[in-house]
XYZ file of C-alpha atoms in Angstrom:
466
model
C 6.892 -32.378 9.933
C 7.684 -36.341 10.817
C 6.154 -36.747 7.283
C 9.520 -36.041 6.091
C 11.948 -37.669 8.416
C 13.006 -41.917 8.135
C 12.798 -43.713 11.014
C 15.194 -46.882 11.275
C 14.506 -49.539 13.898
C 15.670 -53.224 14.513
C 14.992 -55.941 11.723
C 12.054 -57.530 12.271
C 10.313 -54.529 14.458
C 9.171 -52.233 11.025
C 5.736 -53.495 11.243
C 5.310 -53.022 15.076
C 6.297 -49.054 14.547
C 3.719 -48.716 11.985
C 1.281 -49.945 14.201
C 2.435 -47.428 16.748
C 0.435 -44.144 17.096
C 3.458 -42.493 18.311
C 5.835 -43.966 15.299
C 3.853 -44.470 12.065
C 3.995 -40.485 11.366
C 7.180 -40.899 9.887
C 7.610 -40.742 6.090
C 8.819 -44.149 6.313
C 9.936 -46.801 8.648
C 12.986 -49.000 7.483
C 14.996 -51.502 9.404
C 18.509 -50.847 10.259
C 21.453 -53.125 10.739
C 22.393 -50.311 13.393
C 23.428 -51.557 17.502
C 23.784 -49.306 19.801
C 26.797 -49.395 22.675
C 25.482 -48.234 25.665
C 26.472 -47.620 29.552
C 25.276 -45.964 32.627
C 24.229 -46.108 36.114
C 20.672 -47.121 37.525
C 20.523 -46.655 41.347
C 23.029 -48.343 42.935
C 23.794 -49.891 39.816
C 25.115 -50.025 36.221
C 24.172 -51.059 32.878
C 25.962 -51.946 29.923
C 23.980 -52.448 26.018
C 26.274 -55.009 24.355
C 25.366 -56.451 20.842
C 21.539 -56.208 21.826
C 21.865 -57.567 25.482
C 21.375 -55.360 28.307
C 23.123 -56.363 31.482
C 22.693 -54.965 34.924
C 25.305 -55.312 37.275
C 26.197 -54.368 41.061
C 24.682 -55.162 44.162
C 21.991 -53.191 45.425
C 18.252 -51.590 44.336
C 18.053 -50.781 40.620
C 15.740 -47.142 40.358
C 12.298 -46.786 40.471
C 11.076 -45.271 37.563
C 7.692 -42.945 37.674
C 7.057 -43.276 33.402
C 9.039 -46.080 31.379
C 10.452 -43.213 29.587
C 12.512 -42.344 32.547
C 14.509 -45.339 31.921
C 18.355 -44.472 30.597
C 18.440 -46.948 27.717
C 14.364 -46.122 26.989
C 15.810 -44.493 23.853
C 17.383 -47.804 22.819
C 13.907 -50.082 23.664
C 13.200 -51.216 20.400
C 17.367 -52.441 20.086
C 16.967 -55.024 23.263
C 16.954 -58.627 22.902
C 17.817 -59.715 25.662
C 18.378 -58.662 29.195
C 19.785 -60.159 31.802
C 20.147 -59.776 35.783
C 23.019 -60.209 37.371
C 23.320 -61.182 40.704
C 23.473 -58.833 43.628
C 20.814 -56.693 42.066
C 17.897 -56.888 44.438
C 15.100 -55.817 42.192
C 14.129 -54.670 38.950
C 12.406 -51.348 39.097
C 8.937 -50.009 38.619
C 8.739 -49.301 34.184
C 12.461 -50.814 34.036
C 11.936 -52.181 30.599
C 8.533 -52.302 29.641
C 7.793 -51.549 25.725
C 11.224 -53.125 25.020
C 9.126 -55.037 21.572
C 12.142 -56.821 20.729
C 13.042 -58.393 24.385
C 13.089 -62.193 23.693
C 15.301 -63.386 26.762
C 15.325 -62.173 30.383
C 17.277 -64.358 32.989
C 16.564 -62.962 36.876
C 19.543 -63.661 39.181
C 18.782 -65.311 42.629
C 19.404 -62.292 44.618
C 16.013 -59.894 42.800
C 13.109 -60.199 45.777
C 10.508 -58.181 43.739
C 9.405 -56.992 39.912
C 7.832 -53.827 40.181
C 4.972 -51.639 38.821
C 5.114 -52.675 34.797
C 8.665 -54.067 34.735
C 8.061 -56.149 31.577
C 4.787 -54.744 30.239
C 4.251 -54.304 26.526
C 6.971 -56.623 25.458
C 5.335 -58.590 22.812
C 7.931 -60.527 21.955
C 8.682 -62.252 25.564
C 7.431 -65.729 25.338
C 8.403 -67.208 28.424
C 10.035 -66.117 31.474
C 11.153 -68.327 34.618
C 10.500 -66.455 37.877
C 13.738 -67.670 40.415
C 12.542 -69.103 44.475
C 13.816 -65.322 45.602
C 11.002 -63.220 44.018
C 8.740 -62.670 46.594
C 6.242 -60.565 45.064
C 4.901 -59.150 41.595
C 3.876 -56.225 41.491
C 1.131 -54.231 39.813
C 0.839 -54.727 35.846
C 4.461 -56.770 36.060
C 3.706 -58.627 32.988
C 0.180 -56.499 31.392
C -0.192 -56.860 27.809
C 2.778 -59.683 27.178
C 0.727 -60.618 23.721
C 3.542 -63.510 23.050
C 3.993 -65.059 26.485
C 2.921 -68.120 26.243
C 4.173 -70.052 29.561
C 5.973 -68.611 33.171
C 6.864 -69.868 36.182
C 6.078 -68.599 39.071
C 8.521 -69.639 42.110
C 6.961 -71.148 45.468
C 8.562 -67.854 47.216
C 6.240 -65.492 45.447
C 3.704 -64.485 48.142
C 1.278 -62.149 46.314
C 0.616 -61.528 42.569
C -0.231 -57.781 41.792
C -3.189 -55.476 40.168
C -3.373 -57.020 36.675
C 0.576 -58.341 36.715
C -0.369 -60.955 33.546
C -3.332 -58.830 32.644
C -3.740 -59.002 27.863
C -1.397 -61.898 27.807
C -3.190 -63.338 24.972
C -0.649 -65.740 24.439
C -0.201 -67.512 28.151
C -1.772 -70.897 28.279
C -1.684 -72.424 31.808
C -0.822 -70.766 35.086
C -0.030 -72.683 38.043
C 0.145 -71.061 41.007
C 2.929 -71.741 43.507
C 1.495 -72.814 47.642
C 3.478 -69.696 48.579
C 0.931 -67.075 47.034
C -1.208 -65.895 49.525
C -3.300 -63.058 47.273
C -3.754 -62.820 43.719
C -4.741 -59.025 42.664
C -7.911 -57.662 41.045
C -7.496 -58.626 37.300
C -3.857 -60.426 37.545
C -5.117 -62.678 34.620
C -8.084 -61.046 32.999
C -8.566 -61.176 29.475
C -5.778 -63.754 28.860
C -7.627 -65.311 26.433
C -5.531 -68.664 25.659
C -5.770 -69.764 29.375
C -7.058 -72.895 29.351
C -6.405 -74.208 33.317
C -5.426 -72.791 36.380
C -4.437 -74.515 39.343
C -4.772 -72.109 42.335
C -2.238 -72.973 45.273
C -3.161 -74.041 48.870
C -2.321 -70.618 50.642
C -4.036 -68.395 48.779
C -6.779 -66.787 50.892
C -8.366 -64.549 48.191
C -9.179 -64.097 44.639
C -9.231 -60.326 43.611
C -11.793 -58.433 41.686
C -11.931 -59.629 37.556
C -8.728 -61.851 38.519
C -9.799 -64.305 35.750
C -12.750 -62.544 33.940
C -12.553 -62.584 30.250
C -10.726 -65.624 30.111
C -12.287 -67.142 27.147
C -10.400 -70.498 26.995
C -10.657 -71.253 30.805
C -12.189 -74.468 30.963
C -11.425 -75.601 34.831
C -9.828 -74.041 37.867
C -9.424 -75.734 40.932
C -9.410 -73.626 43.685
C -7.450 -74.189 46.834
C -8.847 -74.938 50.438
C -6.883 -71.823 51.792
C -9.237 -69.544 49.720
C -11.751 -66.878 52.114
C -12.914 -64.580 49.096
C -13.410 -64.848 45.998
C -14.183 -61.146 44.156
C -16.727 -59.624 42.449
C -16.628 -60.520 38.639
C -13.537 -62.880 39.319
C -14.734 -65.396 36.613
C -16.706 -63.595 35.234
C -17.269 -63.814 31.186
C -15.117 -67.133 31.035
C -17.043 -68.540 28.273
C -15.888 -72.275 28.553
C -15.732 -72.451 31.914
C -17.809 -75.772 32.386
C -17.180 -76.600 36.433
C -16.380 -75.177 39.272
C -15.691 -76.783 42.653
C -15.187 -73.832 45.373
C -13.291 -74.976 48.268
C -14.496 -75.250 52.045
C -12.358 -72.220 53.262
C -14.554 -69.553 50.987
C -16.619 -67.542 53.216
C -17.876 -64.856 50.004
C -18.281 -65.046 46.699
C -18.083 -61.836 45.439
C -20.886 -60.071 42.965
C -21.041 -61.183 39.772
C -17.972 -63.806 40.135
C -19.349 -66.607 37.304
C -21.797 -64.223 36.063
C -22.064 -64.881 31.569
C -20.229 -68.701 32.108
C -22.257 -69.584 29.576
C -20.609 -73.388 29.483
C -20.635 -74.057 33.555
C -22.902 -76.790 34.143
C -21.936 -78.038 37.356
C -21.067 -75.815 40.915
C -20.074 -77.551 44.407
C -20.166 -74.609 46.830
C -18.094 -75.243 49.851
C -19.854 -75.414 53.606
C -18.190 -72.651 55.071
C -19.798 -70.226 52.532
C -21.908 -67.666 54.051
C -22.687 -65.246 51.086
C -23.763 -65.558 47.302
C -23.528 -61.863 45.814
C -25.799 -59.970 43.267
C -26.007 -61.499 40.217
C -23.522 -64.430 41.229
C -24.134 -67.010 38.689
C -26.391 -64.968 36.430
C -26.627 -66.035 32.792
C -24.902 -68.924 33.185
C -27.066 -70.607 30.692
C -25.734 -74.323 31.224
C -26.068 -74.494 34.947
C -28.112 -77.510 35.397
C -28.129 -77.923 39.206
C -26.978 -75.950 42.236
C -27.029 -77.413 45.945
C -26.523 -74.506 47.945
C -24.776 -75.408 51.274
C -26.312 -75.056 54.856
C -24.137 -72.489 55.856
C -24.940 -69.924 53.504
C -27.648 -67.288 55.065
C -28.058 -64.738 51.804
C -28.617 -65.135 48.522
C -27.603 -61.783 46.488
C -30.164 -60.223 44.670
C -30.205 -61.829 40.591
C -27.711 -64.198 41.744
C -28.951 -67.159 39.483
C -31.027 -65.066 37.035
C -31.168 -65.697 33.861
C -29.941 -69.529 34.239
C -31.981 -70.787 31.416
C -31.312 -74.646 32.084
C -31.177 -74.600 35.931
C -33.788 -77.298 37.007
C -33.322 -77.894 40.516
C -32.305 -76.114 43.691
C -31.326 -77.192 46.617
C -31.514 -74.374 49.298
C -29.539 -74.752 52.597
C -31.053 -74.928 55.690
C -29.662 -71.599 56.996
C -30.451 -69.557 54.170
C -32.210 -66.214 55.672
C -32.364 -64.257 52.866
C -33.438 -64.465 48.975
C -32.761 -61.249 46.884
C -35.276 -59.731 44.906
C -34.889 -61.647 41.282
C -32.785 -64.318 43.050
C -34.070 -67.157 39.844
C -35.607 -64.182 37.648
C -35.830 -66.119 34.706
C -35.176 -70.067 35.340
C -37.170 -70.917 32.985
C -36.480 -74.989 33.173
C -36.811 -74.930 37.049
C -38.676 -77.744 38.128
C -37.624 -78.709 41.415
C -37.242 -76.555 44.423
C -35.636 -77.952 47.515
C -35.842 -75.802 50.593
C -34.463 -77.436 54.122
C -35.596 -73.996 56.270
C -38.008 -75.200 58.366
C -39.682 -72.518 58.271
C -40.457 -70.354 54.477
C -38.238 -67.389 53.934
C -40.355 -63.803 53.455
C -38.867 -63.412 49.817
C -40.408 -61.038 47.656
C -42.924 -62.003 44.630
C -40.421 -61.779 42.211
C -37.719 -63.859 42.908
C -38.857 -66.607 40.996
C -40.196 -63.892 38.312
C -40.332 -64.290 34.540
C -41.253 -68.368 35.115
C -43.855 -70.695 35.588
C -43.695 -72.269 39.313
C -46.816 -74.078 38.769
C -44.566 -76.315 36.769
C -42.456 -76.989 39.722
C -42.191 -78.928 42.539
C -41.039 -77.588 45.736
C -39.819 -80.329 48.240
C -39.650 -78.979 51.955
C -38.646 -80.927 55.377
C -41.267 -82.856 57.037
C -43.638 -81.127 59.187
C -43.240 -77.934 57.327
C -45.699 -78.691 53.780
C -48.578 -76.662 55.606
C -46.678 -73.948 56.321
C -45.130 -73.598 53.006
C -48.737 -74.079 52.013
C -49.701 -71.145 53.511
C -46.695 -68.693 52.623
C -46.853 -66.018 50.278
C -45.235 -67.206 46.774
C -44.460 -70.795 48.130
C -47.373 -71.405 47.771
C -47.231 -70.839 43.998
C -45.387 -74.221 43.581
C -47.385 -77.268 41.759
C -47.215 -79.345 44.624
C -45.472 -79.381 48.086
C -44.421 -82.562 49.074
C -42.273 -83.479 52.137
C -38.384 -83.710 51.743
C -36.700 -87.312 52.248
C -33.778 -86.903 54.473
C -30.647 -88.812 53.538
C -27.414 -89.743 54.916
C -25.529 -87.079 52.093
C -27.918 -83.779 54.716
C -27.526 -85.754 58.014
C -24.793 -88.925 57.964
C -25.898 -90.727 61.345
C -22.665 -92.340 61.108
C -18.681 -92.001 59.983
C -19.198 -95.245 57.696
C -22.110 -94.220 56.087
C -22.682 -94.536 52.247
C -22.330 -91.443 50.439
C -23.838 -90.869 47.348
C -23.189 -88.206 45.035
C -23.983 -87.207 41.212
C -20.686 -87.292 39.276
C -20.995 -84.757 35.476
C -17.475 -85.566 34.850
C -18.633 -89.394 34.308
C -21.986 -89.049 33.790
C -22.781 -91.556 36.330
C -23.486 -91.848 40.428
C -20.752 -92.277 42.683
C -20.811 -95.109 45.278
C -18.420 -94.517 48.403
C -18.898 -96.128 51.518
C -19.953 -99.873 51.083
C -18.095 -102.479 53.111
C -20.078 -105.635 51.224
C -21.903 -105.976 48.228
C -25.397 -104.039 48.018
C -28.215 -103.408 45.876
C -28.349 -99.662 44.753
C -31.894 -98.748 43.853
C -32.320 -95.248 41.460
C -36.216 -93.555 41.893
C -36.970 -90.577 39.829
C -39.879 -88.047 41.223
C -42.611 -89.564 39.986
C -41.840 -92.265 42.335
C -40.271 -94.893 38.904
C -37.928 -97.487 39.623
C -34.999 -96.114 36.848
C -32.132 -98.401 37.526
C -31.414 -101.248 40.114
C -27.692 -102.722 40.121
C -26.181 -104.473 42.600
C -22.510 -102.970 43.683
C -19.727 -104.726 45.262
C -17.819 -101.939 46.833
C -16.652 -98.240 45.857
C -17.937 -97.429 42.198
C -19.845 -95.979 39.585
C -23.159 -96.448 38.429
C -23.845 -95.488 34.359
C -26.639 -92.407 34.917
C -25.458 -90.320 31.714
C -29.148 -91.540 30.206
C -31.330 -90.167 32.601
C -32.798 -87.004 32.545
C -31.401 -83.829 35.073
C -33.734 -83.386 38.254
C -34.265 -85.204 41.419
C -33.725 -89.140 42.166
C -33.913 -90.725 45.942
C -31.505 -93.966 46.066
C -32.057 -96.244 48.027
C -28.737 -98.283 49.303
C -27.689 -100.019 52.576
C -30.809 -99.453 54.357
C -30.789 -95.819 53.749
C -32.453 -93.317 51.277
C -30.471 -90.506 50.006
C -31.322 -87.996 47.440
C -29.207 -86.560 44.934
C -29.977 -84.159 42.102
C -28.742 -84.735 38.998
């Protein structure tokens, strides 16, 4: 029985064995002074453990190991401080020294191309790593469960980022991504729950499955104009997430990708979006507004459910489809916007579970009768006829754009050659601010209420939710 046997590890690693289902059976667990002198072969080639450093030397492909205990010097895990990678070695293999607990230091020689399946997984006390400009790609789990990593670098000559390589980092902070990633793998960061940013790089075309989901601390990500997909549940569960801005290469957003951002108040959806999943942007209780872009043609089924403070939509003009519970429970919706010409055949309960003779549905001119006449639409308080403004239909390169700006609470003013009166009207038809601009600026809005506001500027009228 273990009950009766010592076990001696490293200084400073006692508590970590007792932790350990595998180790704390022992009748006790005492630290050692004890360091081993080790030597072998790995592959093409060898390895020497030196006063707690294990060095791999040689030129050529170190093994890939099917379970880290395959590993010659997996016996000695819990004696490594530090490794480091010689160059000439070309990779460092699948398991090579994950649950090494003590590994502090790894330096990566120029030559290594790829870190494979789990390389560095489980070592809790790595806290940072520097990736060198020949790593090409990271494979699956690389760096899962890294609880002390608090910072990497990931080279510009990494092209793809593997099935969840940084996945329980709980420790890692901010992640930029190099332009050379063109894929990041379903959950590469999720549940690293000190991430505060990410900055996703230009040639990245998609956004795996749960890449980011569970990232508790993520409060903005800026994602690049390379991006096609975005997967299902990506973001989802990122508590402090409070805006997104989705670039105009994203064709998809996956099911479920922002789905429980309970902070995210503000979404820009790119034009070249065709598809909002099921369930989307459900229960993203702080969503106040959401223009939905003309080229989007389906709206998943729940995909803004459950938005508590959403109180205007904007739907795109090529929007075919609603799913069934599309704005189940909007409670605070009280402005529709819907540029179809004709109404969409949507199903009684997408707007279920609230009140849409509180709300105002706004539709383009020419169309109120029709929307009069269509089953549910017809629900709405009133039906009055959409303004058209130069933000839907710019009749000209120089025209004034006009946009709502949450990071300032204010309006944004782009556009004007000479000075101009800017002229704020809220539904009801008010006069809420006049000011007179002299070029590109800002206009102090932060005191009026969310919902829908024409301005009038430069001879045109443009309409802006706020």
């Amino acid at each position: 029985s273990l009950r009766f046997v010592i076990l001696s590890v490293p200084a400073g690693s006692v508590e970590t064995y007792q932790a350990s289902y595998d180790w704390n059976r022992f009748g006790a667990i005492v630290a050692t002074d004890f360091v081993p002198e080790e030597n072998g072969s790995c592959g093409d080639l060898t390895w020497t453990l030196s006063n707690a450093t294990l060095t791999i030397s040689g030129a050529g492909e170190m093994t890939d190991w099917i379970y880290s205990t395959d590993s010659p010097w997996y016996l000695w895990r819990s004696f490594i401080e530090e490794v480091i990678i010689e160059d000439g070695v070309t990779n460092i293999g699948n398991h090579a020294f994950s649950y090494c607990s003590s590994l502090a230091s790894v330096t990566i020689g120029n030559s290594v191309t790829s870190i494979g399946n789990s390389a560095f997984s489980s070592c809790h006390s790595l806290v940072s790593i520097t990736i060198p400009n020949g790593v090409t790609e990271l494979r699956d789990r690389a760096f899962q469960s890294c609880s002390g990593l608090t910072s990497i670098t990931i080279s510009e000559s990494v092209t793809s980022i593997g099935y969840s390589a940084f996945s329980y980092c709980s420790s890692l902070a901010s992640v930029t991504i190099g332009n050379s990633v063109e894929s990041i793998g379903d959950s590469a960061f999720s549940y690293c729950s000190s991430l505060a940013s990410v900055t996703i790089g230009n040639s990245v075309e998609s956004i795996g499955d749960y890449a980011f989901s569970n990232c508790s601390s993520l409060a903005s990500v800026t994602i690049g104009n390379s991006v096609e997909s975005i997967g299902d549940s990506a973001f989802s569960y990122c508590s402090s997430l409070a805006s997104v801005t989705i670039g105009n290469s994203v064709e998809s957003i996956g099911d479920s990708a922002f789905s429980y951002c309970s902070s995210l108040a503000s979404v820009t959806i790119g034009n070249s979006v065709e598809s909002i999943g099921n369930y989307t942007f459900s229960y993203c209780s702080s969503l106040a507004s959401v223009t939905i872009g003309n080229s989007v043609t389906s709206i998943g089924n729940y995909a803004f459910s459950s938005c508590s403070s959403l109180a205007s939509v904007t739907i795109g003009n090529s929007v075919e489809s609603i799913g069934y519970s599309a704005f189940f429970s909007c409670g605070s919706l009280a402005s529709v916007t819907n540029l179809n010409l004709t109404p969409q055949s949507i199903s009684s309960d997408v707007f279920d579970n609230l009140t849409l003779s509180n709300a105002t549905l706004y539709v383009p001119a020419g169309s109120v009768e029709t929307y009069a006449a269509a089953l549910v639409w017809k629900d709405f308080k009133a039906i009055e006829t959409y303004v058209s403004s130069a933000i839907d239909a710019p009749s000209a390169a120089n025209a004034v754009r006009v946009y709502s700006d949450p990071a300032t609470g204010s309006l944004r003013i782009e556009g004007l050659t000479a000075p101009a009166q800017v002229t704020v009207i809220n539904a009801d038809g008010q006069t809420v601010r006049r000011q007179t601009v002299a070029g590109d600026g800002n206009i102090p809005t932060g005191y009026l209420p969310q919902g829908v506001y024409l301005v009038h500027v430069n001879g045109q009228t443009i309409k802006i939710i706020k």
